[in-house]
């Protein structure tokens, strides 16, 4: 088990991603951040705070649970459903930024796109992740990446956040 | 969890997780999303050997909102009315590849028989069996109580509930007593002695024969239907007298605490156990119970069917 990203590195990456999102979307009033629970939701909240500071106005932040849209539901015991909260502006015609902790196979994001499609038709959907660890199984890529971490398929990447785990850290673990 | 046969099989954690799942599903259904792809390709059979409106359409709506295929099978218009046995019906359902059977049956224990047999492999969900249990109704009642009076707590600790009326014939009362007790509520049964079952003193409840002494001090009044179709005996002198002593009317409603709620599992005998003005009053959550029923039944189907069963093998 080794640390791949420290607390200051995570903080810097989130600030950079916040700037990059604002750069790529000049009309920041049209942006809606949607975090994927649980850790993506906390990251969305943090990025939202940074962006409010940089843009000088409120940024719409919500969460999008994808459990009901997963393609691997039948392969595991039932999972708890997490809250979905869409900001009052909705998603119709908005610049939606999906936010997740680790991008791996891409299946979570596929499910998120399905879940989003049920709610409305955003003008554009972009993806921000803290860690891209490779090994994609679907044609999906991130628009904003905190850090690319090359991994072996047998490793697992875990993000710890102070909101849940009392420390900010990305851990790389070998599984056997 | 593979079957839902009785509240007695549930742990407190399982019961709360069904209620929490229902909260999220209710939130999704309130929004623009009316249909989720979760149970696509699964077949759910509604096997109703006894009449039902609410429960059947509620399970049907729940299954359809989760994109499952629904086959409705009721006693009238099927071979059940020709005297086909439960076993042969079950074998037919197995041959058609049913992933779950929602069963309502006049005989207590019919769902248990179906689940224990080797006749079919799918999940069995008890939608009311004789005078035994009606677990999905108890779960939706607990969901409704928690929503109104739970103050954000996961369980129903300390909430006082009176269950009033025909407890003897009521599967709703049996399931509710078990679940409310499991979740920490305090239950008082109010009924004439003739409508209380043998052995009720061993239930985890208080018993009263005087509705007026109870009505002012409880948070929830749950009225039960007088089940005339199951009454083979004379249980009370006449309907007027029953209504006067055990019915909920505007006078009794006015003595209840202002935050309390009135529930009824339906169908109601207006004018017998509940007066029309009470049933339609602002304190009555009877229509809301029906709406909550769909979310709770979606949660039940999700928990039983969405994941791989924990037992070895599965399907």
CSV table of N, CA and C in Angstrom, one decimal, chain A residues 77-170:
chain,number,residue,atom,x,y,z
A,77,UNK,N,-24.3,-8.4,-4.6
A,77,UNK,CA,-25.4,-8.1,-3.8
A,77,UNK,C,-26.0,-6.7,-4.0
A,78,UNK,N,-27.3,-6.5,-3.6
A,78,UNK,CA,-27.8,-5.2,-3.9
A,78,UNK,C,-27.1,-4.1,-3.2
A,79,UNK,N,-26.9,-3.0,-3.9
A,79,UNK,CA,-26.2,-1.8,-3.3
A,79,UNK,C,-27.2,-0.8,-2.8
A,80,UNK,N,-26.9,-0.1,-1.8
A,80,UNK,CA,-27.8,1.0,-1.3
A,80,UNK,C,-27.8,2.1,-2.4
A,81,UNK,N,-29.0,2.7,-2.5
A,81,UNK,CA,-29.2,3.8,-3.4
A,81,UNK,C,-28.8,5.1,-2.7
A,82,UNK,N,-28.0,5.9,-3.4
A,82,UNK,CA,-27.5,7.2,-2.8
A,82,UNK,C,-28.4,8.3,-3.3
A,83,UNK,N,-28.4,9.5,-2.6
A,83,UNK,CA,-29.2,10.6,-3.0
A,83,UNK,C,-28.8,11.2,-4.4
A,84,UNK,N,-29.9,11.5,-5.2
A,84,UNK,CA,-29.7,12.3,-6.4
A,84,UNK,C,-30.3,13.7,-6.1
A,85,UNK,N,-29.5,14.8,-6.3
A,85,UNK,CA,-30.1,16.1,-6.1
A,85,UNK,C,-29.7,17.0,-7.3
A,86,UNK,N,-30.7,17.3,-8.1
A,86,UNK,CA,-30.4,18.2,-9.3
A,86,UNK,C,-30.7,19.6,-8.9
A,87,UNK,N,-29.7,20.5,-9.1
A,87,UNK,CA,-30.0,21.9,-8.8
A,87,UNK,C,-31.2,22.5,-9.5
A,88,UNK,N,-31.8,23.5,-8.9
A,88,UNK,CA,-33.2,23.9,-9.4
A,88,UNK,C,-33.1,24.4,-10.9
A,89,UNK,N,-31.9,24.7,-11.4
A,89,UNK,CA,-31.9,25.1,-12.8
A,89,UNK,C,-32.1,23.9,-13.7
A,90,UNK,N,-32.0,22.7,-13.2
A,90,UNK,CA,-32.2,21.5,-14.0
A,90,UNK,C,-31.0,21.2,-14.8
A,91,UNK,N,-31.1,20.4,-15.8
A,91,UNK,CA,-29.9,20.1,-16.7
A,91,UNK,C,-30.2,20.5,-18.1
A,92,UNK,N,-31.4,20.8,-18.4
A,92,UNK,CA,-31.8,21.2,-19.8
A,92,UNK,C,-31.0,22.4,-20.3
A,93,UNK,N,-30.3,22.1,-21.4
A,93,UNK,CA,-29.5,23.2,-22.0
A,93,UNK,C,-28.3,23.7,-21.3
A,94,UNK,N,-27.9,23.0,-20.2
A,94,UNK,CA,-26.8,23.4,-19.3
A,94,UNK,C,-25.5,22.8,-19.8
A,95,UNK,N,-24.4,23.4,-19.3
A,95,UNK,CA,-23.0,22.7,-19.5
A,95,UNK,C,-22.8,21.9,-18.2
A,96,UNK,N,-23.1,20.6,-18.4
A,96,UNK,CA,-23.0,19.7,-17.2
A,96,UNK,C,-21.6,19.1,-17.1
A,97,UNK,N,-21.0,19.2,-15.9
A,97,UNK,CA,-19.7,18.6,-15.7
A,97,UNK,C,-19.9,17.5,-14.7
A,98,UNK,N,-19.7,16.3,-15.1
A,98,UNK,CA,-19.8,15.1,-14.2
A,98,UNK,C,-18.5,15.0,-13.5
A,99,UNK,N,-18.5,14.7,-12.2
A,99,UNK,CA,-17.3,14.7,-11.4
A,99,UNK,C,-17.3,13.4,-10.6
A,100,UNK,N,-16.2,12.6,-10.8
A,100,UNK,CA,-16.0,11.4,-10.1
A,100,UNK,C,-14.6,11.3,-9.5
A,101,UNK,N,-14.3,10.4,-8.6
A,101,UNK,CA,-13.0,10.3,-8.0
A,101,UNK,C,-12.0,9.6,-8.9
A,102,UNK,N,-12.3,8.4,-9.3
A,102,UNK,CA,-11.3,7.6,-10.1
A,102,UNK,C,-12.0,7.1,-11.4
A,103,UNK,N,-11.3,7.4,-12.5
A,103,UNK,CA,-11.8,6.9,-13.8
A,103,UNK,C,-11.0,5.6,-14.1
A,104,UNK,N,-11.8,4.5,-14.3
A,104,UNK,CA,-11.2,3.2,-14.5
A,104,UNK,C,-11.8,2.6,-15.8
A,105,UNK,N,-12.7,1.7,-15.6
A,105,UNK,CA,-13.3,1.0,-16.8
A,105,UNK,C,-14.1,2.0,-17.7
A,106,UNK,N,-14.7,3.0,-17.1
A,106,UNK,CA,-15.6,3.9,-17.8
A,106,UNK,C,-17.0,3.5,-17.7
A,107,UNK,N,-17.3,2.4,-17.0
A,107,UNK,CA,-18.7,1.9,-16.9
A,107,UNK,C,-19.5,2.8,-16.0
A,108,UNK,N,-18.9,3.4,-15.0
A,108,UNK,CA,-19.7,4.3,-14.1
A,108,UNK,C,-20.1,5.5,-14.9
A,109,UNK,N,-19.2,6.0,-15.7
A,109,UNK,CA,-19.6,7.2,-16.5
A,109,UNK,C,-20.7,6.9,-17.5
A,110,UNK,N,-20.6,5.7,-18.1
A,110,UNK,CA,-21.7,5.3,-19.1
A,110,UNK,C,-23.0,5.3,-18.3
A,111,UNK,N,-23.0,4.7,-17.1
A,111,UNK,CA,-24.2,4.7,-16.3
A,111,UNK,C,-24.7,6.1,-16.0
A,112,UNK,N,-23.7,7.0,-15.7
A,112,UNK,CA,-24.1,8.4,-15.4
A,112,UNK,C,-24.7,9.1,-16.6
A,113,UNK,N,-24.2,8.8,-17.8
A,113,UNK,CA,-24.7,9.4,-19.0
A,113,UNK,C,-26.2,8.9,-19.2
A,114,UNK,N,-26.4,7.6,-18.9
A,114,UNK,CA,-27.8,7.1,-19.0
A,114,UNK,C,-28.7,7.8,-18.0
A,115,UNK,N,-28.2,7.9,-16.8
A,115,UNK,CA,-29.0,8.5,-15.7
A,115,UNK,C,-29.3,9.9,-16.1
A,116,UNK,N,-28.3,10.6,-16.6
A,116,UNK,CA,-28.5,12.0,-17.0
A,116,UNK,C,-29.5,12.2,-18.1
A,117,UNK,N,-29.4,11.2,-19.1
A,117,UNK,CA,-30.4,11.3,-20.2
A,117,UNK,C,-31.8,11.1,-19.8
A,118,UNK,N,-32.1,10.5,-18.6
A,118,UNK,CA,-33.4,10.3,-18.1
A,118,UNK,C,-33.9,11.6,-17.6
A,119,UNK,N,-33.0,12.5,-17.1
A,119,UNK,CA,-33.4,13.7,-16.5
A,119,UNK,C,-33.7,14.9,-17.5
A,120,UNK,N,-32.8,14.9,-18.5
A,120,UNK,CA,-33.0,16.0,-19.5
A,120,UNK,C,-31.9,15.9,-20.5
A,121,UNK,N,-31.8,17.0,-21.3
A,121,UNK,CA,-30.9,17.1,-22.4
A,121,UNK,C,-29.9,18.3,-22.2
A,122,UNK,N,-28.8,18.0,-21.6
A,122,UNK,CA,-27.8,19.1,-21.4
A,122,UNK,C,-27.3,19.6,-22.8
A,123,UNK,N,-26.8,20.8,-22.8
A,123,UNK,CA,-26.2,21.3,-24.1
A,123,UNK,C,-24.9,20.5,-24.3
A,124,UNK,N,-24.1,20.2,-23.3
A,124,UNK,CA,-22.9,19.5,-23.4
A,124,UNK,C,-22.6,18.8,-22.1
A,125,UNK,N,-21.9,17.7,-22.2
A,125,UNK,CA,-21.5,17.0,-20.9
A,125,UNK,C,-20.0,16.8,-20.9
A,126,UNK,N,-19.4,17.2,-19.9
A,126,UNK,CA,-17.9,17.0,-19.8
A,126,UNK,C,-17.7,16.2,-18.5
A,127,UNK,N,-16.4,15.7,-18.4
A,127,UNK,CA,-16.1,14.8,-17.3
A,127,UNK,C,-14.8,15.3,-16.6
A,128,UNK,N,-14.9,15.4,-15.3
A,128,UNK,CA,-13.7,15.8,-14.5
A,128,UNK,C,-13.5,14.6,-13.5
A,129,UNK,N,-12.2,14.2,-13.4
A,129,UNK,CA,-11.9,13.1,-12.4
A,129,UNK,C,-10.6,13.5,-11.7
A,130,UNK,N,-10.5,13.1,-10.5
A,130,UNK,CA,-9.3,13.4,-9.7
A,130,UNK,C,-8.2,12.5,-10.2
A,131,UNK,N,-8.5,11.2,-10.5
A,131,UNK,CA,-7.4,10.3,-10.9
A,131,UNK,C,-7.9,9.5,-12.1
A,132,UNK,N,-7.0,9.4,-13.1
A,132,UNK,CA,-7.3,8.5,-14.3
A,132,UNK,C,-6.3,7.4,-14.2
A,133,UNK,N,-6.8,6.2,-13.9
A,133,UNK,CA,-5.9,5.1,-13.7
A,133,UNK,C,-5.8,4.2,-15.0
A,134,UNK,N,-6.4,4.5,-16.1
A,134,UNK,CA,-6.3,3.7,-17.3
A,134,UNK,C,-7.2,2.5,-17.2
A,135,UNK,N,-7.0,1.5,-18.1
A,135,UNK,CA,-7.7,0.3,-18.3
A,135,UNK,C,-9.2,0.5,-18.7
A,136,UNK,N,-9.4,1.4,-19.6
A,136,UNK,CA,-10.8,1.6,-20.1
A,136,UNK,C,-11.4,0.4,-20.8
A,137,UNK,N,-12.7,0.2,-20.6
A,137,UNK,CA,-13.4,-0.9,-21.3
A,137,UNK,C,-14.4,-0.3,-22.2
A,138,UNK,N,-14.5,1.0,-22.2
A,138,UNK,CA,-15.5,1.7,-23.1
A,138,UNK,C,-14.9,3.0,-23.7
A,139,UNK,N,-15.3,3.4,-24.8
A,139,UNK,CA,-14.7,4.6,-25.4
A,139,UNK,C,-15.1,5.9,-24.7
A,140,UNK,N,-14.5,6.1,-23.5
A,140,UNK,CA,-14.9,7.3,-22.7
A,140,UNK,C,-13.6,7.9,-22.2
A,141,UNK,N,-13.5,9.2,-22.2
A,141,UNK,CA,-12.3,9.9,-21.7
A,141,UNK,C,-12.7,11.1,-20.9
A,142,UNK,N,-11.7,11.5,-20.0
A,142,UNK,CA,-12.1,12.7,-19.2
A,142,UNK,C,-11.6,14.0,-19.8
A,143,UNK,N,-12.3,15.1,-19.6
A,143,UNK,CA,-11.9,16.4,-20.1
A,143,UNK,C,-11.0,17.1,-19.1
A,144,UNK,N,-11.1,16.8,-17.8
A,144,UNK,CA,-10.3,17.4,-16.8
A,144,UNK,C,-9.8,16.3,-15.9
A,145,UNK,N,-8.5,16.2,-15.8
A,145,UNK,CA,-7.9,15.1,-15.0
A,145,UNK,C,-7.0,15.7,-13.9
A,146,UNK,N,-7.1,15.3,-12.6
A,146,UNK,CA,-6.2,15.7,-11.6
A,146,UNK,C,-4.9,15.1,-11.8
A,147,UNK,N,-4.8,13.8,-11.9
A,147,UNK,CA,-3.5,13.2,-12.1
A,147,UNK,C,-3.7,11.8,-12.9
A,148,UNK,N,-2.9,11.6,-13.9
A,148,UNK,CA,-2.8,10.3,-14.5
A,148,UNK,C,-1.9,9.4,-13.7
A,149,UNK,N,-2.5,8.3,-13.2
A,149,UNK,CA,-1.6,7.4,-12.4
A,149,UNK,C,-1.6,6.0,-13.1
A,150,UNK,N,-0.5,5.6,-13.7
A,150,UNK,CA,-0.4,4.3,-14.4
A,150,UNK,C,-0.5,3.2,-13.3
A,151,UNK,N,-1.4,2.3,-13.5
A,151,UNK,CA,-1.6,1.2,-12.6
A,151,UNK,C,-1.6,-0.1,-13.3
A,152,UNK,N,-1.4,-1.2,-12.5
A,152,UNK,CA,-1.6,-2.5,-13.0
A,152,UNK,C,-3.1,-2.9,-12.8
A,153,UNK,N,-3.6,-3.8,-13.6
A,153,UNK,CA,-5.1,-4.1,-13.5
A,153,UNK,C,-5.4,-4.7,-12.1
A,154,UNK,N,-4.4,-5.3,-11.5
A,154,UNK,CA,-4.7,-6.0,-10.2
A,154,UNK,C,-4.6,-5.0,-9.0
A,155,UNK,N,-4.1,-3.8,-9.3
A,155,UNK,CA,-4.1,-2.8,-8.2
A,155,UNK,C,-5.5,-2.2,-7.9
A,156,UNK,N,-5.6,-1.6,-6.8
A,156,UNK,CA,-6.8,-0.8,-6.6
A,156,UNK,C,-6.4,0.6,-6.1
A,157,UNK,N,-7.2,1.6,-6.6
A,157,UNK,CA,-6.9,3.0,-6.3
A,157,UNK,C,-8.0,3.5,-5.3
A,158,UNK,N,-7.7,3.9,-4.2
A,158,UNK,CA,-8.7,4.4,-3.2
A,158,UNK,C,-8.5,5.9,-2.9
A,159,UNK,N,-9.5,6.6,-3.0
A,159,UNK,CA,-9.4,8.0,-2.5
A,159,UNK,C,-10.0,8.2,-1.1
A,160,UNK,N,-9.2,8.8,-0.2
A,160,UNK,CA,-9.8,9.1,1.1
A,160,UNK,C,-10.0,10.6,1.1
A,161,UNK,N,-11.1,11.0,1.7
A,161,UNK,CA,-11.4,12.4,1.8
A,161,UNK,C,-11.7,12.8,3.3
A,162,UNK,N,-11.4,14.0,3.7
A,162,UNK,CA,-11.6,14.3,5.1
A,162,UNK,C,-13.1,14.2,5.5
A,163,UNK,N,-14.0,14.5,4.5
A,163,UNK,CA,-15.4,14.4,4.8
A,163,UNK,C,-15.8,13.1,5.3
A,164,UNK,N,-15.1,12.0,4.9
A,164,UNK,CA,-15.5,10.6,5.2
A,164,UNK,C,-14.5,9.9,6.1
A,165,UNK,N,-13.2,10.1,5.6
A,165,UNK,CA,-12.1,9.2,6.2
A,165,UNK,C,-11.1,10.0,7.1
A,166,UNK,N,-11.4,11.2,7.4
A,166,UNK,CA,-10.6,12.1,8.2
A,166,UNK,C,-9.2,12.4,7.6
A,167,UNK,N,-8.9,12.1,6.4
A,167,UNK,CA,-7.7,12.5,5.8
A,167,UNK,C,-7.9,12.6,4.3
A,168,UNK,N,-7.1,13.5,3.6
A,168,UNK,CA,-7.1,13.6,2.2
A,168,UNK,C,-5.9,12.8,1.6
A,169,UNK,N,-6.2,11.8,0.8
A,169,UNK,CA,-5.1,11.0,0.3
A,169,UNK,C,-5.6,10.1,-0.8
A,170,UNK,N,-4.7,9.8,-1.8
A,170,UNK,CA,-5.0,8.7,-2.8
A,170,UNK,C,-4.1,7.6,-2.5
